[in-house]
Short mmCIF file of C-alpha atoms and ligand atoms in Angstrom, two decimals:
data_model
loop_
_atom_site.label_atom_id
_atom_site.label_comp_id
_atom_site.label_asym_id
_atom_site.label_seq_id
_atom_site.Cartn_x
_atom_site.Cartn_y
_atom_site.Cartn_z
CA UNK A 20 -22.13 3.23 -5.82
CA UNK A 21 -18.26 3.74 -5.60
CA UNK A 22 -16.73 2.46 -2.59
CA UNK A 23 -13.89 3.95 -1.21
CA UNK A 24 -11.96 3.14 2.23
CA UNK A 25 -9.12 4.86 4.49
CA UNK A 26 -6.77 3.13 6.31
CA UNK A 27 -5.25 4.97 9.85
CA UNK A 28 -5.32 6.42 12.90
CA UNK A 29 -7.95 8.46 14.32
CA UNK A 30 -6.84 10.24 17.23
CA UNK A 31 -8.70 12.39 20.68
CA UNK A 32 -7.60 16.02 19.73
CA UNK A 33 -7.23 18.16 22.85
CA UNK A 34 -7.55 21.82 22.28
CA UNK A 35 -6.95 24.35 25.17
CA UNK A 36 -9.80 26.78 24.65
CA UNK A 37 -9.38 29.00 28.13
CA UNK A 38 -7.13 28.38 31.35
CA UNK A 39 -8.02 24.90 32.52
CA UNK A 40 -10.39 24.19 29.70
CA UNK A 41 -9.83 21.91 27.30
CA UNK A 42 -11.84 21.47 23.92
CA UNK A 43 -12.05 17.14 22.74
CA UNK A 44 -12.35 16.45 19.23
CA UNK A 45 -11.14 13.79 17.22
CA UNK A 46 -8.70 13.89 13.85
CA UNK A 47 -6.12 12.48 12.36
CA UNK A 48 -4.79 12.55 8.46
CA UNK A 49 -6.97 9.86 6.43
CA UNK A 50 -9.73 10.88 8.81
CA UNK A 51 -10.06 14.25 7.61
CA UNK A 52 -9.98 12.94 4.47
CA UNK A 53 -12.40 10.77 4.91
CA UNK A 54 -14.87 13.15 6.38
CA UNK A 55 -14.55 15.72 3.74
CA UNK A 56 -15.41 13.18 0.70
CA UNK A 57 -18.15 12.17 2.80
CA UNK A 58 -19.99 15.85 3.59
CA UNK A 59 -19.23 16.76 -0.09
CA UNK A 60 -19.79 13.66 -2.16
CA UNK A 61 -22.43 11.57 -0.20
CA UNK A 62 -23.20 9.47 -3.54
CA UNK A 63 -19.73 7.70 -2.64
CA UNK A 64 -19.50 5.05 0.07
CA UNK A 65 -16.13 5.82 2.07
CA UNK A 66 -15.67 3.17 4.74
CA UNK A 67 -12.31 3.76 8.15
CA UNK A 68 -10.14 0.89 8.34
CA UNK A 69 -8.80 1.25 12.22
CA UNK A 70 -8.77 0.12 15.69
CA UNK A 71 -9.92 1.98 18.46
CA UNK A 72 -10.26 0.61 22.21
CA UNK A 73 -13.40 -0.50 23.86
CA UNK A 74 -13.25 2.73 26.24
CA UNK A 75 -16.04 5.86 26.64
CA UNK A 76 -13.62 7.72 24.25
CA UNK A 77 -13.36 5.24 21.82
CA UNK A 78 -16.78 4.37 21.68
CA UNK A 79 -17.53 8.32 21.17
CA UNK A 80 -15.27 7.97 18.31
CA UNK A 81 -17.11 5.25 16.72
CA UNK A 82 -20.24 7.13 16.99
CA UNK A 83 -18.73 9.97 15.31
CA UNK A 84 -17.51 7.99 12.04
CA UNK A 85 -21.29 6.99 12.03
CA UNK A 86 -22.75 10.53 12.27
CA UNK A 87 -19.81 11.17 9.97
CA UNK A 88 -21.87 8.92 7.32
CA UNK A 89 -18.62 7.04 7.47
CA UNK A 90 -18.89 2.73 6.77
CA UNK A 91 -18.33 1.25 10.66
CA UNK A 92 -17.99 -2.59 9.07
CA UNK A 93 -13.89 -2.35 9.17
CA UNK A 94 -13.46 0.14 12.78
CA UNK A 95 -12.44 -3.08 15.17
CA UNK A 96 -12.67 -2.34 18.90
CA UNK A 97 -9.29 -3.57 21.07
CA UNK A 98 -9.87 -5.37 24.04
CA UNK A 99 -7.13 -3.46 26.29
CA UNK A 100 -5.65 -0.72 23.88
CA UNK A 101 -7.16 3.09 23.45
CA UNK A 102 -7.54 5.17 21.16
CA UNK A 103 -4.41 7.75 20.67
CA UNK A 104 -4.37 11.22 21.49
CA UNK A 105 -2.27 14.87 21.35
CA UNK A 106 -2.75 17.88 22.58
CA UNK A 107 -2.10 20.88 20.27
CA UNK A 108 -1.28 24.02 21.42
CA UNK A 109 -0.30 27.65 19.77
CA UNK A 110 1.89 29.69 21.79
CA UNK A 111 1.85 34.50 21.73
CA UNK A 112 3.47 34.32 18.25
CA UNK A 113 0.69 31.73 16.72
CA UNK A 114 3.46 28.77 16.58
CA UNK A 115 1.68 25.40 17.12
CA UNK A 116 3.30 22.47 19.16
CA UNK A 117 1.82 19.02 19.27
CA UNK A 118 1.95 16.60 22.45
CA UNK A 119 1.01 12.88 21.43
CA UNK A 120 0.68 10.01 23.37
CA UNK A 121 0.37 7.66 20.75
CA UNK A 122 3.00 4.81 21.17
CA UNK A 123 0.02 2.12 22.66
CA UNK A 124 -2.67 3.36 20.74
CA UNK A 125 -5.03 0.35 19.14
CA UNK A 126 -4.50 1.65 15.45
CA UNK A 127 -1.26 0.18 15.86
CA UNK A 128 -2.08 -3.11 16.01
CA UNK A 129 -4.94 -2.72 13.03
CA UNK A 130 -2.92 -5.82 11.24
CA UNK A 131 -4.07 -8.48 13.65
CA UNK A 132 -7.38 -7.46 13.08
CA UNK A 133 -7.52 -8.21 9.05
CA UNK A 134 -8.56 -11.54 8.47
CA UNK A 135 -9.67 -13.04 4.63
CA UNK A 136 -12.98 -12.33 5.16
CA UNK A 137 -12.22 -9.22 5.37
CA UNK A 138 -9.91 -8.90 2.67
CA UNK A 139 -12.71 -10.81 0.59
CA UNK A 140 -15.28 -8.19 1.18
CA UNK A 141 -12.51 -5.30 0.41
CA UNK A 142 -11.46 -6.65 -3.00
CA UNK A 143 -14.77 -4.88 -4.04
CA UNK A 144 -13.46 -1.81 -3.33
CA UNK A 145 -12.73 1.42 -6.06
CA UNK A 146 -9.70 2.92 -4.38
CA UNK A 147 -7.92 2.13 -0.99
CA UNK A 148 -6.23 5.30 1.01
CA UNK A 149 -3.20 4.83 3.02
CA UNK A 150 -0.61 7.58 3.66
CA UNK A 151 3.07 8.13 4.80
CA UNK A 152 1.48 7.86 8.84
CA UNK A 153 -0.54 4.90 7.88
CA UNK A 154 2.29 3.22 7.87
CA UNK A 155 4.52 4.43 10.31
CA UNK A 156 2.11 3.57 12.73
CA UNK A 157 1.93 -0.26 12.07
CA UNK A 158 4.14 -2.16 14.44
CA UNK A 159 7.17 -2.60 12.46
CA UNK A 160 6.52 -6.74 12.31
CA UNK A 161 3.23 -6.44 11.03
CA UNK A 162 4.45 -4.07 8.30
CA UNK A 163 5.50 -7.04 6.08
CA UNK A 164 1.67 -8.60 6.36
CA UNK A 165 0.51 -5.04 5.29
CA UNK A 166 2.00 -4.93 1.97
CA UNK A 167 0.76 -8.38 1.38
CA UNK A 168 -2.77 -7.11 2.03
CA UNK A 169 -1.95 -4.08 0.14
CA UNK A 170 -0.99 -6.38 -2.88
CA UNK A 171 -3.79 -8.76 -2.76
CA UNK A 172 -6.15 -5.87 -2.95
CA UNK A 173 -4.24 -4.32 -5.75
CA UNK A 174 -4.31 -8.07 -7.71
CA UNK A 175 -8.04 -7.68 -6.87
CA UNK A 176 -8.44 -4.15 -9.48
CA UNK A 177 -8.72 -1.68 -5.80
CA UNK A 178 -6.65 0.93 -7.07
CA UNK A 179 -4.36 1.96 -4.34
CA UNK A 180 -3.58 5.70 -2.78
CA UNK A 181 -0.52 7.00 -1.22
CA UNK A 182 -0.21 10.17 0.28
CA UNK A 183 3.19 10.42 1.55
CA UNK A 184 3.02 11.95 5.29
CA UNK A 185 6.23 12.22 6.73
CA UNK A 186 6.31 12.63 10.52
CA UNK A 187 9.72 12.07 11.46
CA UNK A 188 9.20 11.16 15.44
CA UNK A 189 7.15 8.31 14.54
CA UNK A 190 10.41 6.58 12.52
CA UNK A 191 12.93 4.99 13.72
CA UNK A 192 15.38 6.84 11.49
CA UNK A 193 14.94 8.22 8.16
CA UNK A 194 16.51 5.47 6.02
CA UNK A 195 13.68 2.91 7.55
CA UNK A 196 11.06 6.08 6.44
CA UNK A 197 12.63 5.66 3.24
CA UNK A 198 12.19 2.21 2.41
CA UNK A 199 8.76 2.25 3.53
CA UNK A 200 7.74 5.15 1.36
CA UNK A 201 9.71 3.43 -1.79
CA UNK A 202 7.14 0.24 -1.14
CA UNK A 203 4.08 2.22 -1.27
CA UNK A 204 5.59 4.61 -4.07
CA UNK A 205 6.46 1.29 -5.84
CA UNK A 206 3.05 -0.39 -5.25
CA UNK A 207 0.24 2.60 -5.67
CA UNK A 208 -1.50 3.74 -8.53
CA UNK A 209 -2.08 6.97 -7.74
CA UNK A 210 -0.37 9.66 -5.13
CA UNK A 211 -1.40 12.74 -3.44
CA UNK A 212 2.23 14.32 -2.56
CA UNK A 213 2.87 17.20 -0.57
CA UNK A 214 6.63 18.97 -1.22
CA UNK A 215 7.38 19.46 1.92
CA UNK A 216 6.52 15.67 3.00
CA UNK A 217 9.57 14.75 0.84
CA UNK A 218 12.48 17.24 1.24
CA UNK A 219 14.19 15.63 3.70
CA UNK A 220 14.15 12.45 3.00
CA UNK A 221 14.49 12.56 -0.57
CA UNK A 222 16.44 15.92 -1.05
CA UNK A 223 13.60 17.62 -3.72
CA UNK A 224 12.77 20.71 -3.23
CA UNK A 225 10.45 21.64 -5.71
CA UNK A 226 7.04 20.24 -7.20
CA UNK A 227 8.88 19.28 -10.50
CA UNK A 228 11.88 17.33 -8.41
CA UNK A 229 8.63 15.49 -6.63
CA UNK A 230 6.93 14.81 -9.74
CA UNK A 231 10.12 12.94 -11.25
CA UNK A 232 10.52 11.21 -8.40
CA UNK A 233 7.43 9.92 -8.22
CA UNK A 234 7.27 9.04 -12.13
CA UNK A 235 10.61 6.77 -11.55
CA UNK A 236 8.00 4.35 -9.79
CA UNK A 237 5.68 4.39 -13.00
CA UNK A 238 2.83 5.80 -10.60
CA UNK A 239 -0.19 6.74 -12.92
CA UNK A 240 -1.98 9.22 -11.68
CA UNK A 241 0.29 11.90 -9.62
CA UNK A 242 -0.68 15.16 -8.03
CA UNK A 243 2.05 17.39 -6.49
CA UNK A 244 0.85 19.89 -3.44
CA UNK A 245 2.74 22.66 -2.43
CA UNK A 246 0.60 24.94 -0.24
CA UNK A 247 -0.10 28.25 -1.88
CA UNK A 248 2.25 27.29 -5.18
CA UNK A 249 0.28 25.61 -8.58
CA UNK A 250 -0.20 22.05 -8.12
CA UNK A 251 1.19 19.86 -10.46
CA UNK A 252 -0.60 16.55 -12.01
CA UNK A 253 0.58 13.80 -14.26
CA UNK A 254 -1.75 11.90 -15.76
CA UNK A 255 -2.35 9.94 -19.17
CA UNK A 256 0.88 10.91 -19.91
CA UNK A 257 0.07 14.44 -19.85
CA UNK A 258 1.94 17.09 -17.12
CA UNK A 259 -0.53 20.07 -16.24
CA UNK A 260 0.02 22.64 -13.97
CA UNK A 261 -2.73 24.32 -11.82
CA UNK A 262 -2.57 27.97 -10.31
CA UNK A 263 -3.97 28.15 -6.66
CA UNK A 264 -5.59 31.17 -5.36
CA UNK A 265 -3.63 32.05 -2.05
CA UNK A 266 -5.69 33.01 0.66
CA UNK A 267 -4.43 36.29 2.47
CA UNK A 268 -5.91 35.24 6.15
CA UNK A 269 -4.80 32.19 6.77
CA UNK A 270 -6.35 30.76 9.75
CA UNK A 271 -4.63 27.26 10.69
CA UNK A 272 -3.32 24.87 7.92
CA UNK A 273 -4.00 21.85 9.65
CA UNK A 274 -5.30 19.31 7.62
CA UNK A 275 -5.46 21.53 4.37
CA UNK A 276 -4.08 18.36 2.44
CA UNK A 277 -5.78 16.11 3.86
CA UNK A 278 -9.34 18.09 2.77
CA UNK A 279 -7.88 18.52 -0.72
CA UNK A 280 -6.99 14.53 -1.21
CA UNK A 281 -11.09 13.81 0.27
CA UNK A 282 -12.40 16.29 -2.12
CA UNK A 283 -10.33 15.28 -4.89
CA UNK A 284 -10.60 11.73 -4.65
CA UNK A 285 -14.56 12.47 -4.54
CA UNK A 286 -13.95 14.26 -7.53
CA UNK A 287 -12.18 12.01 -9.55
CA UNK A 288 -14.78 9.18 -8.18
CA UNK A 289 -17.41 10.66 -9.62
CA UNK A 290 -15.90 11.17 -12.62
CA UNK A 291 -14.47 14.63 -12.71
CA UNK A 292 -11.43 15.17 -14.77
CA UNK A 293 -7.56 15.49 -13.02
CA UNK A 294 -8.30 19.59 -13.68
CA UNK A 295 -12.05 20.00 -11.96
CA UNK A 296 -11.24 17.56 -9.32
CA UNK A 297 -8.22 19.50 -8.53
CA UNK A 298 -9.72 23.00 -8.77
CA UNK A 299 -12.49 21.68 -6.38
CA UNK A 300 -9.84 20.43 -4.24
CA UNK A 301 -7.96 23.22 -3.38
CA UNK A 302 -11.55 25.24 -3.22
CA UNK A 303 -12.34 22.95 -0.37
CA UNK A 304 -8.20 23.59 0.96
CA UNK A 305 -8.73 27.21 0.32
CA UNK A 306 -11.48 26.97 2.94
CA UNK A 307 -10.40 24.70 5.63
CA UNK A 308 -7.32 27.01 6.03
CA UNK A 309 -9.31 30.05 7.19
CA UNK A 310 -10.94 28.24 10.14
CA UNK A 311 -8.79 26.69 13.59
CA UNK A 312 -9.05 23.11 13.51
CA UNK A 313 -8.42 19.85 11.51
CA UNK A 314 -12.40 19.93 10.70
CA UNK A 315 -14.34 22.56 10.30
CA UNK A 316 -17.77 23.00 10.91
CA UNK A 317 -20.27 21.35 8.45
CA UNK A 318 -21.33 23.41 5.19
CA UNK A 319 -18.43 25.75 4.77
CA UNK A 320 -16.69 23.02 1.87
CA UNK A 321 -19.94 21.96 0.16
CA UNK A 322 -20.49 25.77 -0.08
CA UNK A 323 -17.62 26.92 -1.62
CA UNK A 324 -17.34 23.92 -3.79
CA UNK A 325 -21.54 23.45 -5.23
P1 ADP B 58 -0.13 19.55 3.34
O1 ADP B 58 -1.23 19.91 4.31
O2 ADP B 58 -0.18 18.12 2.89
O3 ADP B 58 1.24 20.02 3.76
P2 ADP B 58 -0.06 21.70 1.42
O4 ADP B 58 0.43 22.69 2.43
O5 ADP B 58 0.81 21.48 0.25
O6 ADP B 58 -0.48 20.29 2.01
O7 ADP B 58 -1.47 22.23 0.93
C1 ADP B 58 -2.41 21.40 0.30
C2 ADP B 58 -3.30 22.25 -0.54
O8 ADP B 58 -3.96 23.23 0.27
C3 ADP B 58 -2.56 23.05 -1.62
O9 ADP B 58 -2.33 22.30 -2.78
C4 ADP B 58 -3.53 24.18 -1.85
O10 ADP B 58 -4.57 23.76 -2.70
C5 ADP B 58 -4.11 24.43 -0.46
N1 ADP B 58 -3.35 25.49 0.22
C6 ADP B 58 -2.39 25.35 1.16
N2 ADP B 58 -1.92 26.56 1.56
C7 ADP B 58 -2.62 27.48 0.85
C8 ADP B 58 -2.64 28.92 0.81
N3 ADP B 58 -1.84 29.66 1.58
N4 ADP B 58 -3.50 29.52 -0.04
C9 ADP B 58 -4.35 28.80 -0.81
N5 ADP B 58 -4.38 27.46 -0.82
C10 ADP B 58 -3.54 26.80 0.00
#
């Protein structure tokens, strides 16, 4: 069985639904992921790498990862810490705004809970997932101990994902964004980059600026995303380009790379080529889009993509 694991945050999503009624769910980039690899390739073993507090919600969370068929053994539980949590809400013209109250959340201290046995039992690992939020949410002193683990992993034959997330509020500034992203471009064997993620702190614009940009840090395997517009790959020394089909009503694009990167890495695990596993990808993208919410409800992705 191939084993896969994703290392984040997992947040409490709070939805307003009606006037003083408020839907809870849970999300959160690698999450997503996670769950869509899961639902449609159940033959792969995809484990959460996080901390959560010991509180009702967190606890709630936990159970969900299990009912998620997600592996539990690397989820630790913080003694005083909570989980985070951001409200999302869409004003008359459909514009979304987040609130988070993240800055204490558990996942933040995730490094203290890595010790070598687990690192031992992680070296069996196919691929490790960590993306541009992974790391901006590790406390800036632990970040050094990350790329260590990151590294011994890597030595081990885990081959190692980036998906380069940019939130800007969660950086200092963009230079320290920057030199974080560099690392993990410099240290992954394969990436899962969105255009947009990258304009600002890189100045590219287009897939093809992302794509050389990306193949200055000899990375592999590279897939370019750029919503509606063909994804690019690079792979084997081969460039291909890959024509989406927009989708007219789109719903909510929350999370619509995040379902392609599950899908695709699920894909690729199982030993689809770079061109099925991407045109099951953005299938499964195609779908999330047309529904409100990071997740949507079970069946619509295996659906569109069996
Ligand atoms: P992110 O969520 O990381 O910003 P993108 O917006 O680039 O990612 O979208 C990821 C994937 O979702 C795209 O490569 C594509 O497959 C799919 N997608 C996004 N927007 C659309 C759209 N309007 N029509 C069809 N597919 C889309």
């Amino acid at each position: 069985m191939k084993k896969i694991c994703f290392m984040g945050e997992c947040m409490v999503e709070l939805r307003p639904v009606e006037p003083q009624k408020l839907n809870q769910s849970f999300a959160g980039d690698v999450y997503n992921s996670a769950v869509y690899l899961t639902r449609c390739f159940a033959h792969v073993s995809a484990a959460m790498l996080t901390a959560v507090g010991s509180d009702r919600l967190s606890n709630e969370m936990v159970t969900r990862f299990k009912q998620d068929d997600l592996d539990t053994s690397y989820v630790f539980q913080h003694q005083t810490r909570s989980t985070g949590l951001y409200l999302i809400e869409t004003d008359e013209t459909g514009e979304r705004s987040f609130t988070y109250w993240r800055s204490e959340s558990a996942a933040k201290q995730i490094m203290s809970f890595i010790t070598q046995a687990q690192i031992d039992s992680l070296s069996d690992l196919d691929q490790f997932v960590f993306s541009g939020i992974s790391i901006a949410i590790i406390e800036a002193g632990d970040r050094e101990a990350f790329w260590q683990f990151l590294n011994t992993l890597k030595s081990k034959g885990v081959q190692i994902v980036f998906d380069p997330n940019y939130r800007a509020r969660l950086w200092k500034n963009e230079s320290e964004a920057v030199i974080n992203f560099d690392r993990a471009f410099e240290l992954c064997d394969v990436t899962l980059a969105g255009v947009e993620d990258l304009t600002s702190l890189y100045g590219v614009h287009t897939s093809e600026e992302v794509l050389s940009l990306c193949q200055k840090h000899d990375i592999g395997e590279i897939i370019v995303k750029d919503g509606p517009s063909s994804v690019i790959s690079w792979f084997d020394n081969e460039c291909l380009e890959h024509a989406i089909t927009p989708v007219t009503n789109v719903v909510d694009t929350t999370s619509a790379g995040d379902a392609f990167n599950g899908v695709y890495l699920g894909a690729r695990l199982s030993g689809s080529t770079i061109s099925d596993a991407i045109s099951l990808a953005a299938k499964a993208a195609g779908i999330v889009i047309q529904h409100p919410g990071a997740i949507v409800p079970k069946g619509l992705v295996e659906k569109a993509i069996s």
